Coordinates of C-alpha atoms in Angstrom, one line a residue:
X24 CA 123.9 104.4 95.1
X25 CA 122.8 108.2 96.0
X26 CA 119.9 107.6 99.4
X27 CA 117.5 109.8 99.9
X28 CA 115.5 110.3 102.8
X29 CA 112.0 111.4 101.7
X30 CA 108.3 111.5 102.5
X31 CA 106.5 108.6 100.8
X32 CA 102.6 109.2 100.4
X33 CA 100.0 106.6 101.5
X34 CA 96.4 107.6 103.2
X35 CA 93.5 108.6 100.8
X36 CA 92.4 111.1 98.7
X37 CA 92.6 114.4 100.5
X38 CA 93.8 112.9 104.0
X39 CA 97.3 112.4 103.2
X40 CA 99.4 109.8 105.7
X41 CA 103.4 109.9 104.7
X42 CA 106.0 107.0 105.7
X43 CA 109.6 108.5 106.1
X44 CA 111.8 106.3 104.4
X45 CA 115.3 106.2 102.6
X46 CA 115.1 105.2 99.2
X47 CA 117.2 105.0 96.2
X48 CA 117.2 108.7 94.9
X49 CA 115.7 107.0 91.7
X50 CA 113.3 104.9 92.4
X51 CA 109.4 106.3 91.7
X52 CA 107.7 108.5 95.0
X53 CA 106.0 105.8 96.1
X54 CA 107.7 102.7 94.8
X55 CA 110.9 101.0 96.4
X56 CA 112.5 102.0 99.7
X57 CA 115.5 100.7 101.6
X58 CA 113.7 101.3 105.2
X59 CA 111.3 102.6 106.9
X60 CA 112.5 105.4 109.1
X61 CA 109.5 106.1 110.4
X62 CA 105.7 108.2 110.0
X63 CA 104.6 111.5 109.6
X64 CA 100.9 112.4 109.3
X65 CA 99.8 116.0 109.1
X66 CA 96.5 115.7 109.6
X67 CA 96.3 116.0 113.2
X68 CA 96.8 119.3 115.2
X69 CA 100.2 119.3 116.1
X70 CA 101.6 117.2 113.2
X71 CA 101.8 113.6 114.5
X72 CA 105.6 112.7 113.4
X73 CA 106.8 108.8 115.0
X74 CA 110.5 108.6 113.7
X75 CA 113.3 106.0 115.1
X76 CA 116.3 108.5 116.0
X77 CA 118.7 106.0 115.8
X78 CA 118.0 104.8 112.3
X79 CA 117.7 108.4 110.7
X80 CA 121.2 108.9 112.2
X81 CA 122.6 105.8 110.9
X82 CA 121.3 107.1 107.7
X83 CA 122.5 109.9 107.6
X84 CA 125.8 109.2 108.6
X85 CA 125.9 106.6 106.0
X86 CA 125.5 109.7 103.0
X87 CA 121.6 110.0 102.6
X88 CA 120.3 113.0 101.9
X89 CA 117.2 114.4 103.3
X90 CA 114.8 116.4 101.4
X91 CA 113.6 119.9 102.4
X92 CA 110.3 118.4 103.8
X93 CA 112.5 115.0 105.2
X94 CA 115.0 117.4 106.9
X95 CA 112.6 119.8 108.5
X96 CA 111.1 116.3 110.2
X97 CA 114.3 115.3 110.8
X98 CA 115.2 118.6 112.7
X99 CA 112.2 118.8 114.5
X100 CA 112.7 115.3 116.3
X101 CA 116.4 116.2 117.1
X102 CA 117.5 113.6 114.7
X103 CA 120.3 116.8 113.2
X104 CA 121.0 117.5 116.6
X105 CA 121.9 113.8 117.4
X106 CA 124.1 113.5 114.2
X107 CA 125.8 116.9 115.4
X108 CA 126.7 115.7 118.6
X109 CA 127.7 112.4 117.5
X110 CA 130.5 114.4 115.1
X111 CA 131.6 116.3 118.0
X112 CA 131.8 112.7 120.1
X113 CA 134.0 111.2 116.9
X114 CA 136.3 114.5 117.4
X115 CA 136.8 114.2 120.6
X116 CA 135.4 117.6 121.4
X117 CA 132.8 116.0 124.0
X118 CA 132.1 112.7 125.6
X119 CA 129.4 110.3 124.9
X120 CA 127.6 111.4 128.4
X121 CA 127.6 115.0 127.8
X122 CA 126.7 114.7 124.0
X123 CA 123.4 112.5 125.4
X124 CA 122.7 114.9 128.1
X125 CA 122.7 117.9 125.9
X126 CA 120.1 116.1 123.7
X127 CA 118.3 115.0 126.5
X128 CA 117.7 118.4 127.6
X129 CA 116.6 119.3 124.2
X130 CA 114.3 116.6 124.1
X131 CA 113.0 117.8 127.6
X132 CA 112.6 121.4 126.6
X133 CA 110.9 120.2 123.3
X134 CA 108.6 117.6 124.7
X135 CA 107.6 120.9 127.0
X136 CA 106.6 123.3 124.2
X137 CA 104.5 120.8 122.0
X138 CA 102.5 120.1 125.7
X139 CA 102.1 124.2 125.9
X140 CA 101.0 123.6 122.6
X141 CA 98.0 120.7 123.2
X142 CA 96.9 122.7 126.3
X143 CA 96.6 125.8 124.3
X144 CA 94.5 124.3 121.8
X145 CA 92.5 122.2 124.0
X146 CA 91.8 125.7 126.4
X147 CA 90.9 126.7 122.7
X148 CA 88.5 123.9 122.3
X149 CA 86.5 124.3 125.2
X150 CA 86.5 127.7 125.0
X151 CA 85.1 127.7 121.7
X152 CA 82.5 125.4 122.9
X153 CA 81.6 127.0 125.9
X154 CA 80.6 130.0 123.7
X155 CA 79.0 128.3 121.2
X156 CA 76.6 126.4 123.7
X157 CA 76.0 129.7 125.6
X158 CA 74.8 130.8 122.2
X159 CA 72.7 127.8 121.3
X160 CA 71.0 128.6 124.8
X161 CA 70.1 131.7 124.2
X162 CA 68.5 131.2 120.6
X163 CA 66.5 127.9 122.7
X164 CA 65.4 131.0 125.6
X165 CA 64.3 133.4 122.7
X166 CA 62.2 130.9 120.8
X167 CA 60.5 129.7 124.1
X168 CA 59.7 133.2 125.3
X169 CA 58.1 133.7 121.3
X170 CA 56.5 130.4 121.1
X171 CA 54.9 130.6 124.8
X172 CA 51.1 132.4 124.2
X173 CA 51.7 135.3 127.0
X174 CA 48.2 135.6 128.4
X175 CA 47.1 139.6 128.5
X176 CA 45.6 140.6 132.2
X177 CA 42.2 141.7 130.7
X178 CA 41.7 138.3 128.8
X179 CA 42.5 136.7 132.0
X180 CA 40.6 138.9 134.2
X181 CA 37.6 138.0 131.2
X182 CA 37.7 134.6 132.0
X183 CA 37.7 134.7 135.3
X184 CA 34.2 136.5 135.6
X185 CA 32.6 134.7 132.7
X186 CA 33.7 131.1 134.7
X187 CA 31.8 132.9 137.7
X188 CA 28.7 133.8 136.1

C-alpha cells in the first residue's frame, strides 16, 4: 500500500487549520488516514507546527512519502535530520549518543532562531503601537487647541471694564 504523508485540511472557511497525517496515497484529501503525525496551522506568525518526531521517522522509515508541503514541515522540525542520522547509526558510521547530540544541537540552534524571530516581531508590535498612539495623541492635541474658544485680549480687556462700570 503506497503512504503518504500529507497535510489534511480542517478549520473554516478562510482560516485554514491542517492535521499532518499518513494516509493511503488514495484515499480522498480529507477522508481516511492511518495516523496522526501531528498539526500544522499557518495562521499564526511564525507558523504554529506540533509534530511527534518519533512517529514521522517511523513513517518514514517504513516507505511513506512526504509531499512537498509534508516534507518542508517535516524538515523544519528536524524530523529529515533525525531519519539521516538514524541511517548513519544503522551503518555504523556514528553512535546512537553522537547522532542525538548532533540533533540536539540543531534543535538548540533552531529553538534559538524562531525566539530571534518572536522578539523581532513583538519589538515590531510595540513599535508599531507606540507610533500609532503618538499619532492618535497628536490629532486629540490639535482638535483640543481648535475646539477650545481662544479668548482675544481686547474682548477680555472689554469685559473687564464693562463688569466695572
Amino acid at each position: 500500500m503506497p503512504v503518504k504523508i500529507r497535510l489534511q485540511r480542517h478549520g473554516k472557511k478562510g482560516k485554514p487549520f491542517y492535521w499532518v497525517v499518513a494516509a493511503d496515497s488514495r484515499a480522498k484529501r480529507d477522508g481516511r488516514y492511518l495516523e496522526k503525525i501531528g498539526t500544522y496551522n499557518p495562521n499564526t506568525n511564525p507558523a504554529t507546527t506540533d509534530l511527534n518526531v518519533d512517529v514521522a521517522v517511523a513513517w518514514l522509515e517504513k516507505g511513506a512519502q512526504p509531499t512537498d508541503t509534508a516534507r518542508t514541515i517535516l524538515s523544519d522540525k528536524g524530523v529529515l535530520l533525525k531519519k539521516h542520522l538514524a541511517g548513519g547509526v544503522k551503518k555504523g558510521a556514528l553512535t546512537q549518543e553522537q547522532a542525538d547530540a548532533k540533533f540536539a544541537a540543531w534543535l538548540e540552534e533552531k529553538t534559538g532562531v524562531i525566539a530571534t524571530k518572536v522578539d523581532g516581531l513583538a519589538k515590531a508590535e510595540a513599535d508599531a503601537k507606540a507610533k500609532a498612539l503618538e499619532a492618535e495623541k497628536a490629532v486629540n492635541d490639535a482638535r483640543i487647541a481648535a475646539n477650545t474658544p481662544v479668548a482675544d485680549s481686547e474682548e477680555v480687556v472689554a469685559e473687564n471694564a464693562d463688569s466695572e462700570e
